[in-house]
Coordinates of C-alpha atoms in Angstrom, one line a residue:
Chain Y
M275 CA 3.5 -103.5 86.1
E276 CA 5.9 -101.0 84.3
K277 CA 9.0 -102.5 82.3
F278 CA 11.5 -101.5 85.0
F279 CA 9.9 -103.8 87.6
K280 CA 10.7 -107.3 87.4
E281 CA 9.2 -110.7 89.3
I282 CA 11.8 -112.8 90.6
N283 CA 11.0 -115.8 92.9
G284 CA 8.0 -114.2 94.0
E285 CA 9.8 -110.9 94.9
T286 CA 9.9 -107.5 93.0
W287 CA 12.6 -106.0 91.8
L288 CA 13.5 -102.2 90.4
V289 CA 16.3 -103.1 87.2
E290 CA 17.5 -99.4 86.7
D291 CA 18.2 -99.4 83.0
E292 CA 19.2 -96.3 82.0
R293 CA 23.2 -97.0 81.8
D294 CA 24.5 -99.5 78.9
N295 CA 27.0 -100.8 80.5
M296 CA 25.8 -101.7 84.6
K297 CA 22.5 -102.4 85.6
L298 CA 21.5 -102.1 89.2
H299 CA 19.0 -104.4 90.2
Y300 CA 17.3 -103.3 93.5
R301 CA 15.0 -105.4 95.8
L302 CA 11.7 -103.8 96.8
K303 CA 9.2 -104.2 99.6
D304 CA 6.8 -102.7 97.8
V305 CA 5.4 -100.3 94.7
I306 CA 3.7 -98.0 96.9
F307 CA 2.7 -95.4 94.0
S308 CA 2.2 -95.5 90.2
K309 CA 1.3 -92.8 87.8
K310 CA 1.8 -91.7 84.4
S311 CA 1.7 -87.8 83.8
P312 CA 2.4 -86.0 80.7
Y313 CA 6.4 -85.7 81.8
Q314 CA 6.8 -89.0 83.0
Q315 CA 5.9 -92.5 85.0
I316 CA 6.1 -91.6 88.5
N317 CA 6.7 -94.1 91.3
I318 CA 7.6 -94.2 94.7
V319 CA 8.8 -97.6 95.9
D320 CA 9.8 -99.1 99.4
S321 CA 13.5 -100.6 98.9
Y322 CA 15.3 -102.9 101.3
D323 CA 18.3 -100.8 101.0
F324 CA 17.3 -97.6 100.4
G325 CA 13.9 -97.0 102.3
R326 CA 11.5 -95.3 100.0
C327 CA 12.6 -93.9 96.6
L328 CA 11.3 -91.6 93.9
V329 CA 11.2 -93.1 90.8
L330 CA 11.2 -91.4 87.5
D331 CA 10.9 -93.6 84.2
G332 CA 12.2 -96.4 86.0
V333 CA 15.5 -94.3 87.4
I334 CA 15.8 -93.2 91.1
Q335 CA 15.8 -89.6 91.7
T336 CA 16.3 -90.1 95.3
T337 CA 16.0 -92.0 98.5
E338 CA 15.7 -91.8 102.3
L339 CA 18.8 -93.3 103.2
D340 CA 21.0 -90.8 101.3
G341 CA 19.0 -88.5 99.9
Y342 CA 20.0 -85.7 102.5
I343 CA 23.3 -85.6 101.4
Y344 CA 22.5 -84.4 97.8
N345 CA 19.9 -82.0 99.2
E346 CA 22.3 -80.3 102.0
M347 CA 25.0 -80.0 99.6
I348 CA 23.2 -78.1 96.9
S349 CA 21.2 -75.7 99.2
H350 CA 23.2 -75.3 102.5
I351 CA 26.6 -73.9 100.5
P352 CA 25.0 -71.2 98.7
A353 CA 22.6 -70.2 101.8
V354 CA 25.8 -69.5 103.6
T355 CA 27.9 -68.1 101.1
H356 CA 25.9 -64.8 100.3
N357 CA 25.8 -62.9 102.9
E358 CA 22.1 -61.7 103.3
P359 CA 20.0 -64.1 101.2
E360 CA 16.2 -63.2 101.0
D361 CA 14.8 -64.6 97.6
V362 CA 15.7 -67.9 96.3
L363 CA 14.5 -69.9 93.0
V364 CA 14.5 -73.7 93.1
I365 CA 14.3 -75.2 89.1
G366 CA 13.1 -78.4 89.7
G367 CA 13.7 -80.7 93.0
G368 CA 9.8 -81.9 92.9
D369 CA 10.9 -84.1 96.2
C370 CA 11.3 -80.8 98.1
G371 CA 14.1 -82.2 99.7
V372 CA 16.2 -79.1 98.7
V373 CA 13.5 -76.5 99.7
N374 CA 13.1 -78.5 103.3
E375 CA 16.7 -77.8 103.8
L376 CA 16.3 -74.3 102.7
I377 CA 14.0 -73.4 105.1
K378 CA 16.0 -74.0 108.2
Y379 CA 17.6 -70.5 107.5
A380 CA 15.2 -68.0 109.2
N381 CA 16.6 -64.9 107.1
L382 CA 15.1 -66.7 103.5
K383 CA 12.2 -64.8 102.8
N384 CA 10.7 -65.9 99.8
I385 CA 11.9 -69.5 98.1
D386 CA 9.8 -70.0 94.6
M387 CA 9.9 -73.5 93.5
I388 CA 9.5 -74.2 89.8
E389 CA 9.1 -77.7 89.4
I390 CA 7.3 -78.6 86.0
D391 CA 5.1 -81.7 86.9
R392 CA 3.0 -81.3 89.8
A393 CA 2.2 -84.9 90.1
V394 CA 5.8 -85.3 91.4
V395 CA 5.4 -83.0 94.5
E396 CA 2.2 -84.9 95.2
A397 CA 3.3 -87.9 95.4
C398 CA 6.4 -86.9 97.3
V399 CA 4.3 -84.7 99.6
E400 CA 2.2 -87.8 100.4
Y401 CA 4.8 -90.9 100.5
I402 CA 8.4 -89.4 101.4
P403 CA 7.4 -87.1 104.0
S404 CA 10.9 -87.9 105.4
I405 CA 12.0 -86.1 102.5
S406 CA 9.7 -83.1 102.0
G407 CA 9.7 -82.2 105.4
E408 CA 7.9 -78.9 106.7
A409 CA 8.5 -77.6 103.5
P410 CA 4.9 -78.0 102.1
K411 CA 3.7 -76.2 105.2
D412 CA 6.4 -73.0 105.0
E413 CA 4.7 -70.0 104.0
R414 CA 7.9 -68.4 102.5
V415 CA 7.7 -71.4 99.9
N416 CA 5.6 -70.8 96.7
F417 CA 4.9 -74.0 94.6
I418 CA 4.9 -72.9 91.0
F419 CA 3.9 -75.8 88.5
E420 CA 5.6 -74.5 85.3
D421 CA 8.2 -75.3 83.0
G422 CA 11.4 -73.7 84.5
I423 CA 13.2 -72.4 81.4
K424 CA 10.5 -70.5 80.2
F425 CA 9.9 -69.1 84.0
V426 CA 13.4 -67.8 84.2
K427 CA 13.7 -66.0 81.1
N428 CA 10.7 -63.6 82.5
K429 CA 12.7 -63.1 85.3
N430 CA 15.1 -59.8 85.9
K431 CA 17.6 -59.4 89.0
S432 CA 14.9 -61.1 91.0
Y433 CA 16.9 -64.0 93.0
D434 CA 19.9 -63.8 95.3
I435 CA 20.2 -67.6 94.9
A436 CA 19.2 -69.7 91.8
I437 CA 19.8 -73.5 92.8
V438 CA 19.1 -75.9 89.5
D439 CA 18.6 -79.4 91.0
S440 CA 17.9 -81.2 87.6
S441 CA 17.8 -84.4 86.9
D442 CA 20.4 -86.1 83.8
P443 CA 21.2 -84.1 81.3
V444 CA 19.2 -86.3 78.8
G445 CA 15.7 -85.6 77.5
P446 CA 14.0 -82.9 79.0
A447 CA 16.4 -81.7 81.6
E448 CA 19.0 -81.8 79.0
I449 CA 18.3 -77.9 78.0
L450 CA 18.9 -77.2 82.2
F451 CA 22.6 -77.7 81.3
S452 CA 22.5 -75.0 77.8
E453 CA 24.7 -72.0 77.9
E454 CA 21.3 -70.4 77.0
F455 CA 19.9 -70.9 80.1
Y456 CA 22.7 -70.5 82.7
I457 CA 22.6 -66.9 80.9
S458 CA 18.6 -66.3 81.2
L459 CA 19.6 -67.8 84.9
K460 CA 22.5 -65.1 85.4
K461 CA 19.6 -62.3 84.3
S462 CA 17.7 -63.5 87.1
L463 CA 20.0 -62.9 89.8
K464 CA 20.4 -59.5 91.5
D465 CA 24.2 -57.8 91.3
D466 CA 25.5 -60.4 93.9
G467 CA 23.3 -63.5 93.0
I468 CA 24.5 -67.2 93.0
M469 CA 23.7 -70.0 91.4
V470 CA 24.2 -73.9 92.4
C471 CA 23.9 -76.8 90.1
Q472 CA 24.4 -80.1 90.3
S473 CA 27.3 -81.4 87.5
Q474 CA 27.3 -85.1 87.4
S475 CA 29.7 -87.7 88.3
P476 CA 33.0 -86.9 88.2
I477 CA 34.0 -90.2 87.2
F478 CA 31.2 -91.6 84.8
H479 CA 30.6 -88.0 83.5
K480 CA 33.8 -85.9 83.0
E481 CA 32.4 -84.3 80.2
V482 CA 29.2 -82.5 81.5
L483 CA 31.2 -81.2 84.6
K484 CA 34.1 -79.9 82.2
K485 CA 31.1 -78.5 79.8
T486 CA 29.3 -76.9 83.0
R487 CA 31.9 -75.7 84.3
N488 CA 33.3 -73.9 81.2
I489 CA 30.1 -72.0 80.7
L490 CA 29.9 -70.9 84.3
K491 CA 33.4 -69.7 84.0
K492 CA 32.3 -67.1 80.9
H493 CA 29.7 -65.5 82.7
F494 CA 30.4 -65.6 86.0
P495 CA 33.7 -64.6 87.9
I496 CA 33.8 -66.6 90.7
V497 CA 33.2 -70.8 89.8
R498 CA 33.6 -73.3 92.4
T499 CA 33.4 -76.8 91.8
Y500 CA 32.7 -79.2 95.2
K501 CA 32.0 -82.8 95.8
A502 CA 29.7 -85.0 97.8
V503 CA 29.7 -89.1 98.2
V504 CA 25.9 -89.8 97.1
P505 CA 26.0 -93.7 97.9
S506 CA 23.2 -94.2 95.4
Y507 CA 24.4 -92.4 92.8
P508 CA 26.7 -94.5 90.1
G509 CA 29.9 -93.9 91.0
G510 CA 29.6 -93.0 94.6
M511 CA 30.9 -89.3 93.9
W512 CA 29.0 -86.4 93.0
S513 CA 30.0 -83.0 91.6
F514 CA 28.3 -79.4 92.6
T515 CA 29.1 -76.2 90.5
L516 CA 28.4 -73.0 91.9
A517 CA 28.9 -69.6 90.0
S518 CA 29.3 -66.4 91.7
L519 CA 28.8 -62.7 91.2
K520 CA 30.4 -61.4 94.3
Y521 CA 30.7 -63.7 97.3
D522 CA 33.1 -66.7 97.5
P523 CA 32.1 -69.6 99.6
L524 CA 35.9 -70.6 100.0
T525 CA 36.0 -67.1 102.5
A526 CA 32.1 -67.5 103.6
N527 CA 31.2 -67.2 107.0
I528 CA 31.2 -71.0 108.0
E529 CA 29.3 -70.0 111.7
K530 CA 26.3 -69.4 109.8
L531 CA 25.7 -72.8 108.8
N532 CA 22.6 -74.4 110.4
R533 CA 23.4 -77.2 112.7
N534 CA 20.7 -79.3 112.1
T535 CA 22.1 -81.6 108.9
K536 CA 23.0 -85.2 108.7
Y537 CA 26.0 -85.0 106.4
I538 CA 27.3 -81.4 106.3
N539 CA 29.3 -79.5 108.9
S540 CA 31.8 -76.6 109.1
E541 CA 34.9 -79.4 108.2
I542 CA 32.6 -80.4 105.4
F543 CA 32.0 -77.1 104.3
K544 CA 35.4 -76.3 104.0
S545 CA 36.7 -79.6 102.4
C546 CA 34.4 -80.4 99.8
F547 CA 36.2 -77.8 97.9
N548 CA 39.5 -79.6 98.0
L549 CA 39.5 -81.9 94.8
P550 CA 41.8 -85.2 94.1
N551 CA 44.0 -85.0 91.6
F552 CA 42.4 -86.7 88.6
M553 CA 39.7 -84.2 89.0
K554 CA 41.7 -81.3 89.4
Q555 CA 43.9 -82.5 86.1
E556 CA 40.4 -82.8 84.4
L557 CA 39.3 -79.4 85.3
E558 CA 42.4 -77.4 84.9
Chain T
M203 CA 31.3 -120.9 82.6
E204 CA 31.2 -119.8 86.0
K205 CA 27.7 -119.1 87.7
F206 CA 28.0 -115.4 88.3
F207 CA 29.0 -114.7 84.3
K208 CA 25.5 -114.7 82.1
E209 CA 24.9 -114.8 78.7
I210 CA 22.2 -111.9 77.5
N211 CA 21.8 -111.5 74.2
G212 CA 25.1 -112.6 72.8
E213 CA 26.8 -110.3 75.7
T214 CA 28.7 -111.4 79.1
W215 CA 27.9 -109.9 82.0
L216 CA 29.1 -110.3 85.8
V217 CA 26.3 -110.6 87.7
E218 CA 27.9 -109.4 92.0
D219 CA 25.3 -111.2 94.2
E220 CA 26.8 -110.8 97.7
R221 CA 24.2 -108.8 98.5
D222 CA 20.4 -109.9 99.2
N223 CA 18.9 -106.5 98.2
M224 CA 20.9 -105.1 95.6
K225 CA 22.6 -107.3 92.7
L226 CA 25.0 -105.5 90.2
H227 CA 25.6 -106.3 86.7
Y228 CA 28.6 -105.3 84.7
R229 CA 29.0 -105.7 80.8
L230 CA 32.2 -107.4 79.9
K231 CA 34.1 -107.5 77.2
D232 CA 35.6 -110.3 77.8
V233 CA 36.7 -112.6 80.6
I234 CA 40.5 -112.7 80.3
F235 CA 41.8 -115.6 82.7
S236 CA 39.9 -117.8 85.2
K237 CA 41.3 -120.4 87.3
K238 CA 39.9 -122.5 90.7
S239 CA 43.2 -121.8 93.3
P240 CA 42.8 -123.8 96.7
Y241 CA 41.3 -121.0 98.2
Q242 CA 38.7 -119.2 95.6
Q243 CA 37.5 -119.0 92.0
I244 CA 40.0 -116.3 90.6
N245 CA 38.8 -114.2 87.3
I246 CA 40.6 -111.5 85.8
V247 CA 37.8 -109.4 83.6
D248 CA 37.8 -106.9 81.2
S249 CA 34.8 -104.7 81.7
Y250 CA 33.4 -101.6 80.0
D251 CA 32.8 -98.9 82.4
F252 CA 35.8 -100.2 85.2
G253 CA 38.4 -101.3 82.9
R254 CA 40.3 -104.6 84.0
C255 CA 38.8 -106.1 87.2
L256 CA 39.8 -108.5 89.7
V257 CA 37.1 -110.6 90.7
L258 CA 37.2 -113.4 93.4
D259 CA 34.2 -115.8 93.7
G260 CA 32.2 -113.4 91.8
V261 CA 32.8 -110.1 93.5
I262 CA 34.7 -107.4 92.3
Q263 CA 37.9 -106.7 94.6
T264 CA 39.9 -103.8 92.5
T265 CA 39.2 -102.0 88.9
E266 CA 41.7 -100.3 86.9
L267 CA 38.8 -97.4 86.8
D268 CA 39.5 -96.5 90.8
G269 CA 41.4 -99.2 92.2
Y270 CA 44.1 -96.2 92.8
I271 CA 42.2 -94.1 94.7
Y272 CA 41.8 -97.5 97.4
N273 CA 45.4 -98.2 97.5
E274 CA 46.6 -94.6 97.6
M275 CA 44.4 -94.2 100.6
I276 CA 45.4 -97.5 102.4
S277 CA 49.3 -96.4 102.2
H278 CA 50.3 -93.2 101.8
I279 CA 48.2 -92.0 105.0
P280 CA 50.6 -94.2 107.2
A281 CA 53.7 -94.0 105.0
V282 CA 53.4 -90.0 105.7
T283 CA 52.0 -90.1 109.3
H284 CA 55.1 -92.0 110.7
N285 CA 58.4 -90.2 111.0
E286 CA 60.9 -92.6 109.7
P287 CA 59.1 -95.9 108.8
E288 CA 61.5 -98.5 107.1
D289 CA 59.4 -101.9 107.5
V290 CA 56.3 -102.5 106.4
L291 CA 54.2 -105.2 106.3
V292 CA 51.5 -105.8 104.1
I293 CA 48.5 -108.2 104.7
G294 CA 46.4 -109.7 101.8
G295 CA 46.5 -107.6 98.7
G296 CA 47.1 -109.9 96.2
D297 CA 46.3 -107.2 93.6
C298 CA 49.6 -105.7 94.6
G299 CA 48.6 -102.0 94.1
V300 CA 49.0 -101.4 97.8
V301 CA 52.7 -102.2 97.5
N302 CA 53.0 -100.3 94.3
E303 CA 51.7 -97.2 96.0
L304 CA 54.3 -98.0 98.9
I305 CA 57.3 -98.2 96.8
K306 CA 57.3 -94.7 95.9
Y307 CA 59.1 -94.2 99.3
A308 CA 62.3 -94.4 99.0
N309 CA 62.6 -94.4 102.9
L310 CA 61.2 -98.1 103.1
K311 CA 63.7 -100.6 102.9
N312 CA 61.7 -103.5 103.5
I313 CA 57.9 -104.5 102.6
D314 CA 56.8 -107.7 103.5
M315 CA 53.6 -108.5 101.5
I316 CA 52.0 -111.6 103.0
E317 CA 49.1 -113.1 100.3
I318 CA 47.2 -116.7 101.1
D319 CA 46.7 -117.3 97.5
R320 CA 49.9 -117.1 95.2
A321 CA 47.5 -117.7 92.3
V322 CA 46.3 -114.1 92.9
V323 CA 49.4 -112.3 92.4
E324 CA 50.5 -114.5 89.6
A325 CA 46.9 -113.6 87.5
C326 CA 47.3 -109.4 88.6
V327 CA 50.8 -109.2 87.6
E328 CA 50.2 -111.0 84.6
Y329 CA 47.3 -109.2 83.5
I330 CA 46.4 -105.9 85.0
P331 CA 50.2 -104.3 85.1
S332 CA 48.5 -101.0 85.3
I333 CA 47.5 -101.5 88.8
S334 CA 50.8 -104.0 89.9
G335 CA 52.6 -101.4 88.3
E336 CA 56.7 -101.8 89.5
A337 CA 56.2 -103.7 92.6
P338 CA 56.9 -107.4 91.3
K339 CA 60.3 -105.9 90.1
D340 CA 61.3 -103.5 93.4
E341 CA 63.7 -105.7 95.4
R342 CA 62.4 -104.0 98.8
V343 CA 59.4 -106.3 98.0
N344 CA 59.0 -110.0 99.3
F345 CA 56.5 -111.6 98.2
I346 CA 55.4 -114.4 101.0
F347 CA 52.6 -117.1 100.1
E348 CA 51.2 -117.7 103.6
D349 CA 48.4 -117.3 106.1
G350 CA 48.7 -114.0 107.4
I351 CA 47.6 -114.7 110.9
K352 CA 49.8 -117.4 111.6
F353 CA 53.0 -115.5 109.9
V354 CA 52.1 -111.9 112.1
K355 CA 51.9 -114.5 115.3
N356 CA 55.8 -115.4 115.1
K357 CA 56.3 -111.5 114.8
N358 CA 57.9 -109.2 117.3
K359 CA 58.4 -105.5 117.2
S360 CA 59.2 -105.8 113.9
Y361 CA 57.6 -103.6 111.7
D362 CA 57.1 -100.0 112.0
I363 CA 53.8 -100.2 109.8
A364 CA 51.4 -102.8 108.7
I365 CA 48.5 -102.5 106.4
V366 CA 45.7 -104.7 106.7
D367 CA 44.1 -104.9 103.0
S368 CA 41.4 -107.5 103.5
S369 CA 38.8 -108.4 101.4
D370 CA 35.0 -108.3 103.6
P371 CA 34.7 -110.0 106.6
V372 CA 33.2 -113.0 105.5
G373 CA 34.7 -116.3 105.1
P374 CA 38.6 -116.5 105.1
A375 CA 38.7 -112.8 105.7
E376 CA 36.4 -112.8 108.8
I377 CA 39.6 -113.4 111.3
L378 CA 41.2 -110.2 110.2
F379 CA 38.5 -108.2 111.5
S380 CA 39.1 -110.0 115.2
E381 CA 40.3 -108.6 118.4
E382 CA 42.6 -111.4 118.3
F383 CA 44.3 -110.9 115.3
Y384 CA 44.6 -106.7 116.0
I385 CA 46.5 -107.6 119.3
S386 CA 49.1 -110.5 117.7
L387 CA 49.1 -107.3 114.5
K388 CA 49.9 -105.0 117.6
K389 CA 52.8 -106.9 119.2
S390 CA 54.2 -107.3 115.2
L391 CA 55.1 -104.0 115.5
K392 CA 57.8 -101.4 116.9
D393 CA 57.2 -99.4 119.7
D394 CA 56.1 -96.3 117.9
G395 CA 54.3 -98.4 114.9
I396 CA 51.2 -97.7 113.2
M397 CA 48.4 -99.8 111.4
V398 CA 46.0 -99.4 109.2
C399 CA 42.8 -101.5 108.3
Q400 CA 40.1 -101.1 105.6
S401 CA 36.9 -100.7 107.5
Q402 CA 34.0 -101.0 105.4
S403 CA 31.3 -98.8 104.3
P404 CA 30.1 -96.4 106.8
I405 CA 26.4 -96.5 105.0
F406 CA 26.0 -100.3 104.6
H407 CA 28.3 -102.0 106.9
K408 CA 28.2 -99.4 110.1
E409 CA 28.5 -102.3 112.5
V410 CA 32.1 -103.5 111.1
L411 CA 33.5 -100.1 111.2
K412 CA 32.1 -99.1 115.2
K413 CA 33.2 -102.5 116.1
T414 CA 36.6 -102.2 114.0
R415 CA 36.9 -98.6 116.1
N416 CA 36.1 -100.4 119.6
I417 CA 38.5 -103.2 119.2
L418 CA 41.5 -100.6 118.1
K419 CA 40.5 -97.9 120.9
K420 CA 41.0 -100.7 123.7
H421 CA 44.7 -101.2 122.2
F422 CA 46.4 -98.2 120.7
P423 CA 46.3 -94.9 121.8
I424 CA 45.7 -93.3 119.0
V425 CA 42.8 -93.9 116.8
R426 CA 41.5 -92.3 113.3
T427 CA 38.9 -93.2 110.9
Y428 CA 39.0 -91.7 107.9
K429 CA 37.5 -91.7 104.7
A430 CA 37.1 -91.6 100.9
V431 CA 34.9 -92.3 97.7
V432 CA 35.8 -95.4 96.0
P433 CA 32.9 -95.7 93.0
S434 CA 33.2 -99.4 92.3
Y435 CA 32.4 -100.0 95.8
P436 CA 28.8 -100.7 97.3
G437 CA 27.8 -97.1 98.9
G438 CA 30.6 -95.2 97.5
M439 CA 31.9 -94.1 100.4
W440 CA 34.6 -96.1 102.3
S441 CA 36.5 -96.1 105.8
F442 CA 39.5 -97.0 106.6
T443 CA 40.7 -97.0 110.5
L444 CA 44.3 -96.2 111.4
A445 CA 45.6 -97.0 114.9
S446 CA 49.1 -95.8 116.0
L447 CA 51.3 -96.1 119.1
K448 CA 52.8 -92.6 118.8
Y449 CA 52.4 -90.7 115.7
D450 CA 49.3 -88.8 114.9
P451 CA 48.5 -88.4 111.3
L452 CA 46.4 -85.2 112.2
T453 CA 50.0 -83.5 112.9
A454 CA 52.4 -85.2 110.3
N455 CA 54.2 -83.8 108.0
I456 CA 52.1 -83.2 104.5
E457 CA 55.0 -82.1 102.8
K458 CA 56.6 -85.8 102.9
L459 CA 53.6 -86.9 100.3
N460 CA 54.2 -88.4 97.6
R461 CA 53.3 -86.2 94.6
N462 CA 53.0 -89.0 91.6
T463 CA 49.6 -89.9 92.7
K464 CA 45.7 -89.5 91.1
Y465 CA 43.9 -88.9 94.1
I466 CA 45.3 -88.2 97.0
N467 CA 47.2 -84.6 97.5
S468 CA 47.7 -82.3 100.7
E469 CA 44.1 -81.4 101.2
I470 CA 42.9 -84.7 100.9
F471 CA 45.2 -86.0 103.0
K472 CA 43.9 -83.1 105.5
S473 CA 40.5 -83.4 104.8
C474 CA 39.9 -87.1 104.8
F475 CA 39.9 -87.3 108.8
N476 CA 36.4 -84.4 108.6
L477 CA 33.6 -87.0 108.8
P478 CA 30.0 -86.1 107.9
N479 CA 27.7 -85.8 110.7
F480 CA 25.9 -89.0 110.2
M481 CA 29.3 -91.1 110.9
K482 CA 30.2 -88.7 113.9
Q483 CA 27.3 -89.2 115.5
E484 CA 27.4 -93.0 114.7
L485 CA 31.2 -93.1 116.2
E486 CA 30.8 -90.9 119.0

């Protein structure tokens, strides 16, 4: 049994050990899947409070209970903000939840999903179909198992939308928060392209959010930070930052928003850009 | 040492044990205060991630890091919604954070704070002055150490605003979520009065939120549920329910909102009533 699973009184618990000052213990019904890939330890667990969860190196990445909030917010906002999107790039997102939101938009013609770890996708498609949904069967979706950074370097004005669905900026995902990466991501966008990334917790990772915004402001004329609640993430509130070469989400045609959603609706679309005072002050 | 404090490798951790399926461990710098009152075990701790916290029977009630979010949301919304509030009742709220928000409104003339446990107020005033602030010195504030339920029963058309700042609906606070209590609270309000209560997590305690709303709808013409992010509460998102005899927060004069706040501002005031789809569906 991996070191982050603990037996206590005959029951299995997942102990998230990534933070110095707070440890979360989740009671599990079962560890459904376990595999060591060349990149990481992959587990699918069935938990009491959050349903099935993808766990990478002992850290929960997405859950059946609330994964849709993150997935909807990182995908519907750019899909609605762009006037006529057709080609979309998703970096990471091995659980396929983001792609499963994107395919709700019939106008999208081509979705390239670049995930370094094929085993993550295979595990999620098999064991958490409630998150991956129809994505694996949709002909517009191309699964490309490569290093996202290398892939993007060779792309030039190819995409209308690029979504960076990264894990935390430690270890392999750290470079996905670097200026070098954002510059090549911009190069991969068409002249009216939009990119979105998750920019971490505005409570516990203020510095990541500020740094991300400041880098993007150097390279894009329109930069908007928005927020959502993600119950299973530390701090509850999560931030996303959208950087755009032409279209502004504040004046988007929200009529286009897909209605088959569990979190986002037109009021949430508009109000997610309203930030609390402490965030405004941090970002000024 | 109380049973919810654990020594691990020479360091002290608080283990929140209230939930069956999730245990939170917080690393502490120090346990600053410890007292067994007739009602509960009271501790003030200094934590690494959340600053100083009030802990009752091993469960964190409020923290320096994010207590202001809850306190601002439960107090500024009714204070702005009522046209000319003067007399306010606060039930519970021993940390004094809610009262410390209310005194920002110069038009309030009388604030009765009914807290059953005097020792909680004394501990918070002494050890977490960043939360209790100026409240203990404000002459408009009357600290009344009594059972809130009994106190309210003897009041008739006395208050413009009543705020129920209760802990979770288990043990002594359970009655604060009962129909009987809401009926006597309504009786304590003037003809254009407003009451607000915290109605728990819309993720983990859906039933409490629904039940609270349904009871209030039987007795008040205007009932509005609103949301905020509270990072240190399980699930991150928290709900409040406002019940009003005359004034509707959706048409309130937001110009009156006090600007000396860390979370709420006029956009947050307006958008906190925009609920995500999963909440709308639950509450329909």
